[in-house]
């Protein structure tokens, strides 16, 4: 059996910076509230007609492939995680295959929201471990801004989310002590509606229903989040799944060189850091600059940490995510 390792990383965020003060001009919010509750100072929003979820993913992927030192033709499979696809169907995986000009390699779309990238890494890792593929491209990309309620009504959600993409190339590794040591995935659908976007969907409310009702109070097509409930579950599940991963590999929190938590809220990351007794140099956060970019947040943060020289060969790197579904997971990596 082989192992897989991350051989290339890349990220892309749109140029357009939206500060907390910018948001306070269109809704009743303020810099102090947003920073105090979330740690966010600014985020990026795609200017309409420029980028899409796919185009951002492609740009991040191009960097990751280049840094992996392989030709794009060597990519055997694409995994794309997003909750904000360009089309209802087909998913963005095939659009990446087309836009990168890859041969007819398989493309899989993942619907696991904030945990999407962790689920994607796990899938890619299994394909490589089994010997089926040698190089798998995993992308997490989100274009939230076009779908948020940018009025005071939606402020509890809209100030948090940002746009961007990150990508990783996973490559076969012969040395079993290196690379992805294990992945751990969970879900609890009992709380599916606590962080969700119900419409348009075939289950309850399709586009024609929305048009027919023509109700200005209709919020069914905006994301809904029961913030405090999600927060309470997040801190518990993050802690559990990090410990699960460490224990599986006979490691303890002190062994962590770099924890890359999903950038949901700086307060959640700080809670985990304190709980595990980690120093500032053992946890990477960039939510201050980009907000919560859901499936893109871990690959963006991982790439930035790596670019800043904060991840070195031999380091124990832990990725952990929690979000809508609820879904959560962790990845334990020997870099
Ligand atoms: O990525 C997926 C996982 N997501 C998460 O893990 C997010 C978890 N949840 C959170 O991060 C936090 O719950 C939030 C940041 C979303 C909200 O913070 P909170 O401390 O839970 O605030 P809250 O929703 O309880 O609202 C407190 C007050 C309310 O006013 P009243 O009822 O006390 O008068 C809100 O109306 O803050 C008000 N509020 C705002 N005020 C200014 C809500 N949003 C805003 C805003 N600006 N943007």
mmCIF file of C-alpha atoms and ligand atoms in Angstrom:
data_model
loop_
_atom_site.group_PDB
_atom_site.id
_atom_site.type_symbol
_atom_site.label_atom_id
_atom_site.label_comp_id
_atom_site.label_asym_id
_atom_site.label_seq_id
_atom_site.Cartn_x
_atom_site.Cartn_y
_atom_site.Cartn_z
ATOM 1 C CA UNK A 1 0.000 0.000 0.000
ATOM 2 C CA UNK A 2 1.144 3.526 -0.791
ATOM 3 C CA UNK A 3 0.799 6.750 1.159
ATOM 4 C CA UNK A 4 -0.178 10.102 -0.283
ATOM 5 C CA UNK A 5 1.474 13.454 0.374
ATOM 6 C CA UNK A 6 0.606 17.034 -0.490
ATOM 7 C CA UNK A 7 3.061 17.875 -3.261
ATOM 8 C CA UNK A 8 1.666 21.251 -4.326
ATOM 9 C CA UNK A 9 -0.514 24.005 -2.867
ATOM 10 C CA UNK A 10 -2.100 27.137 -4.292
ATOM 11 C CA UNK A 11 -4.783 29.673 -3.501
ATOM 12 C CA UNK A 12 -6.577 32.516 -5.204
ATOM 13 C CA UNK A 13 -8.758 35.278 -3.778
ATOM 14 C CA UNK A 14 -10.498 38.013 -5.767
ATOM 15 C CA UNK A 15 -8.882 41.462 -5.585
ATOM 16 C CA UNK A 16 -11.963 43.270 -4.277
ATOM 17 C CA UNK A 17 -11.484 43.848 -0.511
ATOM 18 C CA UNK A 18 -14.634 44.496 1.549
ATOM 19 C CA UNK A 19 -13.930 45.898 5.013
ATOM 20 C CA UNK A 20 -16.246 45.861 8.014
ATOM 21 C CA UNK A 21 -16.747 49.601 7.504
ATOM 22 C CA UNK A 22 -17.839 48.916 3.908
ATOM 23 C CA UNK A 23 -20.510 46.534 5.235
ATOM 24 C CA UNK A 24 -21.703 49.084 7.785
ATOM 25 C CA UNK A 25 -22.680 51.329 4.851
ATOM 26 C CA UNK A 26 -25.236 48.794 3.555
ATOM 27 C CA UNK A 27 -26.497 47.231 6.816
ATOM 28 C CA UNK A 28 -26.721 48.002 10.523
ATOM 29 C CA UNK A 29 -23.415 46.554 11.695
ATOM 30 C CA UNK A 30 -20.044 47.860 12.810
ATOM 31 C CA UNK A 31 -16.364 47.010 12.839
ATOM 32 C CA UNK A 32 -16.300 46.564 16.612
ATOM 33 C CA UNK A 33 -19.117 43.952 16.678
ATOM 34 C CA UNK A 34 -17.680 41.948 13.792
ATOM 35 C CA UNK A 35 -14.119 41.923 15.134
ATOM 36 C CA UNK A 36 -15.162 41.170 18.693
ATOM 37 C CA UNK A 37 -17.479 38.254 17.761
ATOM 38 C CA UNK A 38 -15.570 36.767 14.811
ATOM 39 C CA UNK A 39 -12.075 38.281 14.506
ATOM 40 C CA UNK A 40 -12.815 39.253 10.892
ATOM 41 C CA UNK A 41 -11.450 42.590 9.636
ATOM 42 C CA UNK A 42 -12.103 42.193 5.916
ATOM 43 C CA UNK A 43 -13.049 39.657 3.284
ATOM 44 C CA UNK A 44 -12.955 39.401 -0.518
ATOM 45 C CA UNK A 45 -16.058 39.635 -2.712
ATOM 46 C CA UNK A 46 -16.071 38.742 -6.401
ATOM 47 C CA UNK A 47 -17.130 41.671 -8.588
ATOM 48 C CA UNK A 48 -20.081 40.411 -10.665
ATOM 49 C CA UNK A 49 -19.136 39.185 -14.103
ATOM 50 C CA UNK A 50 -15.501 38.494 -13.220
ATOM 51 C CA UNK A 51 -14.732 35.270 -11.335
ATOM 52 C CA UNK A 52 -16.850 32.206 -10.634
ATOM 53 C CA UNK A 53 -16.404 29.376 -8.157
ATOM 54 C CA UNK A 54 -14.856 27.352 -10.973
ATOM 55 C CA UNK A 55 -12.540 30.066 -12.294
ATOM 56 C CA UNK A 56 -11.169 30.739 -8.805
ATOM 57 C CA UNK A 57 -10.684 27.004 -8.322
ATOM 58 C CA UNK A 58 -8.852 26.746 -11.642
ATOM 59 C CA UNK A 59 -6.483 29.588 -10.709
ATOM 60 C CA UNK A 60 -5.689 27.991 -7.347
ATOM 61 C CA UNK A 61 -5.248 24.602 -9.053
ATOM 62 C CA UNK A 62 -2.821 25.970 -11.643
ATOM 63 C CA UNK A 63 -0.541 27.197 -8.851
ATOM 64 C CA UNK A 64 -0.808 23.909 -6.967
ATOM 65 C CA UNK A 65 0.038 21.869 -10.087
ATOM 66 C CA UNK A 66 2.989 24.115 -10.903
ATOM 67 C CA UNK A 67 4.339 23.797 -7.350
ATOM 68 C CA UNK A 68 3.868 20.016 -7.427
ATOM 69 C CA UNK A 69 6.334 20.061 -10.306
ATOM 70 C CA UNK A 70 4.120 17.994 -12.563
ATOM 71 C CA UNK A 71 2.490 18.598 -15.919
ATOM 72 C CA UNK A 72 -1.291 19.039 -15.781
ATOM 73 C CA UNK A 73 -1.555 15.918 -17.961
ATOM 74 C CA UNK A 74 -0.274 13.929 -14.988
ATOM 75 C CA UNK A 75 -3.420 14.713 -12.953
ATOM 76 C CA UNK A 76 -5.418 11.454 -12.751
ATOM 77 C CA UNK A 77 -8.553 12.680 -10.976
ATOM 78 C CA UNK A 78 -10.301 15.859 -9.795
ATOM 79 C CA UNK A 79 -12.145 16.350 -6.509
ATOM 80 C CA UNK A 80 -14.032 19.637 -6.127
ATOM 81 C CA UNK A 81 -15.614 20.755 -2.853
ATOM 82 C CA UNK A 82 -18.042 23.673 -2.757
ATOM 83 C CA UNK A 83 -21.483 24.739 -1.521
ATOM 84 C CA UNK A 84 -21.666 27.515 -4.113
ATOM 85 C CA UNK A 85 -21.366 25.832 -7.523
ATOM 86 C CA UNK A 86 -21.621 27.771 -10.803
ATOM 87 C CA UNK A 87 -24.593 25.669 -11.894
ATOM 88 C CA UNK A 88 -27.235 23.622 -10.076
ATOM 89 C CA UNK A 89 -25.827 20.836 -12.251
ATOM 90 C CA UNK A 90 -23.334 19.764 -13.507
ATOM 91 C CA UNK A 91 -20.958 20.419 -10.634
ATOM 92 C CA UNK A 92 -17.727 22.390 -11.040
ATOM 93 C CA UNK A 93 -15.485 19.303 -11.219
ATOM 94 C CA UNK A 94 -16.182 18.792 -14.913
ATOM 95 C CA UNK A 95 -15.793 22.521 -15.563
ATOM 96 C CA UNK A 96 -12.286 22.313 -14.113
ATOM 97 C CA UNK A 97 -11.553 19.323 -16.370
ATOM 98 C CA UNK A 98 -12.676 21.431 -19.340
ATOM 99 C CA UNK A 99 -11.040 24.726 -18.332
ATOM 100 C CA UNK A 100 -7.703 23.166 -17.395
ATOM 101 C CA UNK A 101 -7.805 21.286 -20.690
ATOM 102 C CA UNK A 102 -7.315 17.889 -19.046
ATOM 103 C CA UNK A 103 -7.966 14.626 -20.842
ATOM 104 C CA UNK A 104 -11.173 12.816 -19.831
ATOM 105 C CA UNK A 105 -10.093 12.248 -16.223
ATOM 106 C CA UNK A 106 -12.814 11.614 -13.654
ATOM 107 C CA UNK A 107 -14.220 14.540 -11.693
ATOM 108 C CA UNK A 108 -16.062 14.220 -8.385
ATOM 109 C CA UNK A 109 -18.046 16.956 -6.628
ATOM 110 C CA UNK A 110 -18.232 17.023 -2.867
ATOM 111 C CA UNK A 111 -21.172 18.516 -0.937
ATOM 112 C CA UNK A 112 -19.854 18.799 2.587
ATOM 113 C CA UNK A 113 -19.715 22.560 3.085
ATOM 114 C CA UNK A 114 -17.047 23.660 5.611
ATOM 115 C CA UNK A 115 -15.724 20.088 5.857
ATOM 116 C CA UNK A 116 -15.664 19.672 2.071
ATOM 117 C CA UNK A 117 -11.916 19.999 1.660
ATOM 118 C CA UNK A 118 -11.186 17.558 4.495
ATOM 119 C CA UNK A 119 -13.629 15.056 2.950
ATOM 120 C CA UNK A 120 -11.981 15.696 -0.439
ATOM 121 C CA UNK A 121 -8.499 15.009 0.929
ATOM 122 C CA UNK A 122 -9.777 11.792 2.483
ATOM 123 C CA UNK A 123 -11.259 10.621 -0.836
ATOM 124 C CA UNK A 124 -8.082 11.493 -2.766
ATOM 125 C CA UNK A 125 -5.951 9.775 -0.127
ATOM 126 C CA UNK A 126 -7.925 6.517 -0.471
ATOM 127 C CA UNK A 127 -7.557 6.509 -4.267
ATOM 128 C CA UNK A 128 -3.817 6.976 -3.943
ATOM 129 C CA UNK A 129 -3.399 4.488 -1.085
ATOM 130 C CA UNK A 130 -5.237 1.831 -3.096
ATOM 131 C CA UNK A 131 -2.881 2.395 -6.028
ATOM 132 C CA UNK A 132 -5.677 3.495 -8.373
ATOM 133 C CA UNK A 133 -4.313 7.014 -8.960
ATOM 134 C CA UNK A 134 -0.944 8.724 -8.624
ATOM 135 C CA UNK A 135 -1.836 12.440 -8.667
ATOM 136 C CA UNK A 136 -5.200 13.768 -7.491
ATOM 137 C CA UNK A 137 -6.196 17.438 -7.597
ATOM 138 C CA UNK A 138 -8.355 18.557 -4.665
ATOM 139 C CA UNK A 139 -10.010 21.985 -4.846
ATOM 140 C CA UNK A 140 -12.111 23.933 -2.352
ATOM 141 C CA UNK A 141 -13.716 27.071 -3.774
ATOM 142 C CA UNK A 142 -16.594 29.343 -2.784
ATOM 143 C CA UNK A 143 -18.378 32.335 -4.200
ATOM 144 C CA UNK A 144 -20.652 33.303 -1.300
ATOM 145 C CA UNK A 145 -21.070 37.013 -1.845
ATOM 146 C CA UNK A 146 -23.607 36.871 -4.696
ATOM 147 C CA UNK A 147 -25.968 34.770 -2.567
ATOM 148 C CA UNK A 148 -25.947 36.605 0.778
ATOM 149 C CA UNK A 149 -28.651 38.835 2.222
ATOM 150 C CA UNK A 150 -26.710 42.093 2.306
ATOM 151 C CA UNK A 151 -29.298 43.921 4.419
ATOM 152 C CA UNK A 152 -29.595 44.241 8.195
ATOM 153 C CA UNK A 153 -31.932 41.231 8.126
ATOM 154 C CA UNK A 154 -29.071 39.000 7.002
ATOM 155 C CA UNK A 155 -26.234 40.556 9.018
ATOM 156 C CA UNK A 156 -25.803 37.595 11.404
ATOM 157 C CA UNK A 157 -24.594 35.509 8.445
ATOM 158 C CA UNK A 158 -23.503 37.921 5.703
ATOM 159 C CA UNK A 159 -20.653 39.605 7.580
ATOM 160 C CA UNK A 160 -18.924 36.267 8.160
ATOM 161 C CA UNK A 161 -18.549 34.789 4.682
ATOM 162 C CA UNK A 162 -16.001 35.585 1.979
ATOM 163 C CA UNK A 163 -15.007 34.368 -1.487
ATOM 164 C CA UNK A 164 -11.875 32.483 -2.525
ATOM 165 C CA UNK A 165 -10.321 29.174 -3.516
ATOM 166 C CA UNK A 166 -7.532 26.852 -2.487
ATOM 167 C CA UNK A 167 -6.135 23.692 -4.046
ATOM 168 C CA UNK A 168 -3.780 20.831 -3.295
ATOM 169 C CA UNK A 169 -2.185 18.122 -5.407
ATOM 170 C CA UNK A 170 -1.921 14.793 -3.621
ATOM 171 C CA UNK A 171 0.813 12.532 -4.946
ATOM 172 C CA UNK A 172 1.783 8.918 -4.339
ATOM 173 C CA UNK A 173 4.438 8.564 -1.608
ATOM 174 C CA UNK A 174 6.393 5.339 -1.220
ATOM 175 C CA UNK A 175 7.620 6.108 2.325
ATOM 176 C CA UNK A 176 4.768 5.072 4.636
ATOM 177 C CA UNK A 177 6.024 7.244 7.511
ATOM 178 C CA UNK A 178 5.416 10.388 5.438
ATOM 179 C CA UNK A 179 2.379 12.178 4.086
ATOM 180 C CA UNK A 180 -1.230 11.692 5.120
ATOM 181 C CA UNK A 181 -1.221 9.392 8.127
ATOM 182 C CA UNK A 182 -4.984 9.210 8.636
ATOM 183 C CA UNK A 183 -8.288 10.977 7.993
ATOM 184 C CA UNK A 184 -11.384 10.999 10.219
ATOM 185 C CA UNK A 185 -14.866 11.877 8.982
ATOM 186 C CA UNK A 186 -18.203 12.340 10.776
ATOM 187 C CA UNK A 187 -21.724 13.594 10.205
ATOM 188 C CA UNK A 188 -24.867 14.285 12.220
ATOM 189 C CA UNK A 189 -27.779 15.036 9.903
ATOM 190 C CA UNK A 190 -30.095 15.538 12.856
ATOM 191 C CA UNK A 191 -28.942 19.170 12.771
ATOM 192 C CA UNK A 192 -29.015 19.599 8.984
ATOM 193 C CA UNK A 193 -31.304 22.651 9.032
ATOM 194 C CA UNK A 194 -29.363 24.548 11.731
ATOM 195 C CA UNK A 195 -26.921 25.776 9.060
ATOM 196 C CA UNK A 196 -28.500 25.454 5.662
ATOM 197 C CA UNK A 197 -29.756 26.916 2.414
ATOM 198 C CA UNK A 198 -33.163 25.317 1.815
ATOM 199 C CA UNK A 199 -34.127 26.845 -1.516
ATOM 200 C CA UNK A 200 -33.885 26.276 -4.345
ATOM 201 C CA UNK A 201 -34.173 22.562 -3.715
ATOM 202 C CA UNK A 202 -36.413 19.776 -4.942
ATOM 203 C CA UNK A 203 -37.350 18.865 -1.363
ATOM 204 C CA UNK A 204 -39.242 21.905 -0.166
ATOM 205 C CA UNK A 205 -39.016 24.901 -2.409
ATOM 206 C CA UNK A 206 -38.016 25.130 -6.048
ATOM 207 C CA UNK A 207 -37.336 28.322 -8.072
ATOM 208 C CA UNK A 208 -40.860 28.343 -9.500
ATOM 209 C CA UNK A 209 -42.313 28.398 -5.964
ATOM 210 C CA UNK A 210 -40.157 31.400 -5.096
ATOM 211 C CA UNK A 211 -41.238 33.270 -8.239
ATOM 212 C CA UNK A 212 -44.891 32.336 -7.774
ATOM 213 C CA UNK A 213 -44.975 33.574 -4.153
ATOM 214 C CA UNK A 214 -43.064 36.763 -5.022
ATOM 215 C CA UNK A 215 -42.789 37.478 -1.285
ATOM 216 C CA UNK A 216 -40.346 40.258 -0.280
ATOM 217 C CA UNK A 217 -40.106 38.676 3.198
ATOM 218 C CA UNK A 218 -38.992 35.341 1.729
ATOM 219 C CA UNK A 219 -35.559 34.440 3.103
ATOM 220 C CA UNK A 220 -35.589 30.763 2.058
ATOM 221 C CA UNK A 221 -32.971 31.373 -0.634
ATOM 222 C CA UNK A 222 -30.484 32.935 1.795
ATOM 223 C CA UNK A 223 -28.248 30.885 4.075
ATOM 224 C CA UNK A 224 -29.629 30.344 7.577
ATOM 225 C CA UNK A 225 -27.451 29.763 10.626
ATOM 226 C CA UNK A 226 -28.414 29.196 14.251
ATOM 227 C CA UNK A 227 -25.112 30.834 15.239
ATOM 228 C CA UNK A 228 -24.865 30.009 18.941
ATOM 229 C CA UNK A 229 -25.999 26.401 18.449
ATOM 230 C CA UNK A 230 -23.465 25.923 15.645
ATOM 231 C CA UNK A 231 -20.741 27.537 17.758
ATOM 232 C CA UNK A 232 -21.393 25.222 20.739
ATOM 233 C CA UNK A 233 -21.316 22.115 18.539
ATOM 234 C CA UNK A 234 -18.238 23.324 16.671
ATOM 235 C CA UNK A 235 -16.000 23.626 19.717
ATOM 236 C CA UNK A 236 -16.958 20.136 20.924
ATOM 237 C CA UNK A 237 -16.607 18.406 17.542
ATOM 238 C CA UNK A 238 -13.354 20.187 16.604
ATOM 239 C CA UNK A 239 -11.793 19.008 19.874
ATOM 240 C CA UNK A 240 -13.095 15.432 19.508
ATOM 241 C CA UNK A 241 -11.956 14.920 15.940
ATOM 242 C CA UNK A 242 -8.485 16.378 16.530
ATOM 243 C CA UNK A 243 -8.034 14.062 19.517
ATOM 244 C CA UNK A 244 -9.375 11.102 17.525
ATOM 245 C CA UNK A 245 -6.748 11.710 14.834
ATOM 246 C CA UNK A 246 -3.917 12.169 17.316
ATOM 247 C CA UNK A 247 -4.831 9.059 19.321
ATOM 248 C CA UNK A 248 -5.077 6.948 16.177
ATOM 249 C CA UNK A 249 -1.414 7.796 15.527
ATOM 250 C CA UNK A 250 -0.310 7.518 19.183
ATOM 251 C CA UNK A 251 0.327 11.272 19.297
ATOM 252 C CA UNK A 252 -0.713 14.022 21.705
ATOM 253 C CA UNK A 253 -1.532 17.741 21.236
ATOM 254 C CA UNK A 254 2.072 18.619 22.227
ATOM 255 C CA UNK A 255 3.238 16.848 19.047
ATOM 256 C CA UNK A 256 1.333 19.274 16.790
ATOM 257 C CA UNK A 257 3.651 21.583 14.844
ATOM 258 C CA UNK A 258 0.872 23.288 12.927
ATOM 259 C CA UNK A 259 -2.897 23.121 13.373
ATOM 260 C CA UNK A 260 -4.903 24.522 10.465
ATOM 261 C CA UNK A 261 -8.488 24.813 11.694
ATOM 262 C CA UNK A 262 -11.329 25.629 9.309
ATOM 263 C CA UNK A 263 -11.607 29.418 9.556
ATOM 264 C CA UNK A 264 -15.161 29.620 10.937
ATOM 265 C CA UNK A 265 -14.636 32.130 13.708
ATOM 266 C CA UNK A 266 -11.403 33.279 15.379
ATOM 267 C CA UNK A 267 -13.038 32.639 18.768
ATOM 268 C CA UNK A 268 -13.472 28.950 17.889
ATOM 269 C CA UNK A 269 -9.791 28.646 16.876
ATOM 270 C CA UNK A 270 -8.714 30.415 20.067
ATOM 271 C CA UNK A 271 -10.890 28.112 22.171
ATOM 272 C CA UNK A 272 -9.257 25.038 20.586
ATOM 273 C CA UNK A 273 -5.775 26.524 20.936
ATOM 274 C CA UNK A 274 -6.337 27.138 24.645
ATOM 275 C CA UNK A 275 -7.964 23.758 25.236
ATOM 276 C CA UNK A 276 -4.987 21.922 23.716
ATOM 277 C CA UNK A 277 -2.408 24.267 25.278
ATOM 278 C CA UNK A 278 -0.948 25.234 21.902
ATOM 279 C CA UNK A 279 1.291 28.268 21.334
ATOM 280 C CA UNK A 280 0.589 30.995 18.761
ATOM 281 C CA UNK A 281 3.143 29.417 16.419
ATOM 282 C CA UNK A 282 1.253 26.090 16.480
ATOM 283 C CA UNK A 283 -2.066 27.398 15.102
ATOM 284 C CA UNK A 284 -2.565 29.283 11.851
ATOM 285 C CA UNK A 285 -5.403 31.764 11.384
ATOM 286 C CA UNK A 286 -6.146 34.111 8.502
ATOM 287 C CA UNK A 287 -9.897 34.645 8.965
ATOM 288 C CA UNK A 288 -9.027 38.289 9.755
ATOM 289 C CA UNK A 289 -8.242 38.855 6.055
ATOM 290 C CA UNK A 290 -10.633 36.543 4.228
ATOM 291 C CA UNK A 291 -13.599 35.803 6.510
ATOM 292 C CA UNK A 292 -15.071 32.310 6.433
ATOM 293 C CA UNK A 293 -14.562 30.847 2.957
ATOM 294 C CA UNK A 294 -16.137 27.477 3.832
ATOM 295 C CA UNK A 295 -14.596 24.669 1.698
ATOM 296 C CA UNK A 296 -11.795 27.020 0.619
ATOM 297 C CA UNK A 297 -10.708 28.102 4.086
ATOM 298 C CA UNK A 298 -8.409 25.183 4.947
ATOM 299 C CA UNK A 299 -6.555 25.063 1.596
ATOM 300 C CA UNK A 300 -6.153 28.877 1.612
ATOM 301 C CA UNK A 301 -4.808 28.820 5.183
ATOM 302 C CA UNK A 302 -2.601 25.786 4.530
ATOM 303 C CA UNK A 303 -1.116 27.442 1.452
ATOM 304 C CA UNK A 304 -0.466 30.729 3.257
ATOM 305 C CA UNK A 305 1.139 28.959 6.214
ATOM 306 C CA UNK A 306 3.356 27.001 3.820
ATOM 307 C CA UNK A 307 4.227 30.134 1.785
ATOM 308 C CA UNK A 308 5.215 31.920 5.007
ATOM 309 C CA UNK A 309 7.625 29.088 5.843
ATOM 310 C CA UNK A 310 5.566 27.953 8.840
ATOM 311 C CA UNK A 311 5.396 24.345 7.661
ATOM 312 C CA UNK A 312 8.639 22.406 7.283
ATOM 313 C CA UNK A 313 9.541 18.898 6.272
ATOM 314 C CA UNK A 314 8.917 16.438 9.097
ATOM 315 C CA UNK A 315 6.324 18.675 10.804
ATOM 316 C CA UNK A 316 3.112 17.216 12.184
ATOM 317 C CA UNK A 317 0.326 19.159 10.487
ATOM 318 C CA UNK A 318 -3.307 18.745 11.538
ATOM 319 C CA UNK A 319 -6.289 19.939 9.502
ATOM 320 C CA UNK A 320 -9.686 20.106 11.216
ATOM 321 C CA UNK A 321 -13.108 21.231 10.054
ATOM 322 C CA UNK A 322 -16.685 21.513 11.258
ATOM 323 C CA UNK A 323 -19.739 22.885 9.523
ATOM 324 C CA UNK A 324 -23.119 22.492 7.911
ATOM 325 C CA UNK A 325 -24.548 18.998 7.865
ATOM 326 C CA UNK A 326 -23.363 18.858 10.556
ATOM 327 C CA UNK A 327 -20.177 17.366 9.142
ATOM 328 C CA UNK A 328 -16.723 17.399 10.655
ATOM 329 C CA UNK A 329 -13.356 15.779 10.149
ATOM 330 C CA UNK A 330 -9.600 15.881 10.585
ATOM 331 C CA UNK A 331 -6.478 15.015 8.616
ATOM 332 C CA UNK A 332 -3.189 14.071 10.281
ATOM 333 C CA UNK A 333 -0.139 14.742 8.092
ATOM 334 C CA UNK A 334 3.586 14.108 8.529
ATOM 335 C CA UNK A 335 4.927 16.790 6.151
HETATM 336 O O1 LIG B 1 -18.329 27.705 9.128
HETATM 337 C C1 LIG B 1 -19.332 26.886 9.587
HETATM 338 C C2 LIG B 1 -19.434 26.900 11.037
HETATM 339 N N1 LIG B 1 -19.856 28.190 11.499
HETATM 340 C C3 LIG B 1 -19.590 28.549 12.717
HETATM 341 O O2 LIG B 1 -18.955 27.823 13.417
HETATM 342 C C4 LIG B 1 -20.165 29.852 13.209
HETATM 343 C C5 LIG B 1 -20.594 29.710 14.633
HETATM 344 N N2 LIG B 1 -21.272 30.866 15.188
HETATM 345 C C6 LIG B 1 -20.691 32.064 15.336
HETATM 346 O O3 LIG B 1 -19.554 32.258 14.932
HETATM 347 C C7 LIG B 1 -21.437 33.137 16.097
HETATM 348 O O4 LIG B 1 -22.624 32.594 16.635
HETATM 349 C C8 LIG B 1 -21.796 34.380 15.228
HETATM 350 C C9 LIG B 1 -20.538 35.161 14.921
HETATM 351 C C10 LIG B 1 -22.472 33.931 13.959
HETATM 352 C C11 LIG B 1 -22.751 35.317 15.975
HETATM 353 O O5 LIG B 1 -22.198 35.713 17.201
HETATM 354 P P1 LIG B 1 -23.046 35.585 18.528
HETATM 355 O O6 LIG B 1 -22.189 36.077 19.612
HETATM 356 O O7 LIG B 1 -23.560 34.181 18.640
HETATM 357 O O8 LIG B 1 -24.208 36.637 18.277
HETATM 358 P P2 LIG B 1 -25.794 36.404 18.251
HETATM 359 O O9 LIG B 1 -26.199 35.760 16.982
HETATM 360 O O10 LIG B 1 -26.256 35.797 19.532
HETATM 361 O O11 LIG B 1 -26.304 37.901 18.228
HETATM 362 C C12 LIG B 1 -26.049 38.808 19.339
HETATM 363 C C13 LIG B 1 -26.619 40.168 18.986
HETATM 364 C C14 LIG B 1 -28.072 40.122 18.502
HETATM 365 O O12 LIG B 1 -28.719 41.284 18.961
HETATM 366 P P3 LIG B 1 -29.666 41.209 20.273
HETATM 367 O O13 LIG B 1 -30.743 40.214 19.940
HETATM 368 O O14 LIG B 1 -28.773 40.743 21.387
HETATM 369 O O15 LIG B 1 -30.135 42.618 20.409
HETATM 370 C C15 LIG B 1 -27.949 40.219 17.000
HETATM 371 O O16 LIG B 1 -29.082 40.789 16.394
HETATM 372 O O17 LIG B 1 -25.875 40.755 17.907
HETATM 373 C C16 LIG B 1 -26.753 41.139 16.837
HETATM 374 N N3 LIG B 1 -26.060 40.961 15.577
HETATM 375 C C17 LIG B 1 -25.286 41.917 15.028
HETATM 376 N N4 LIG B 1 -24.976 43.156 15.412
HETATM 377 C C18 LIG B 1 -24.163 43.866 14.625
HETATM 378 C C19 LIG B 1 -26.023 39.857 14.781
HETATM 379 N N5 LIG B 1 -25.248 40.093 13.732
HETATM 380 C C20 LIG B 1 -24.775 41.355 13.840
HETATM 381 C C21 LIG B 1 -23.921 42.146 13.072
HETATM 382 N N6 LIG B 1 -23.624 43.390 13.483
HETATM 383 N N7 LIG B 1 -23.373 41.688 11.922
#
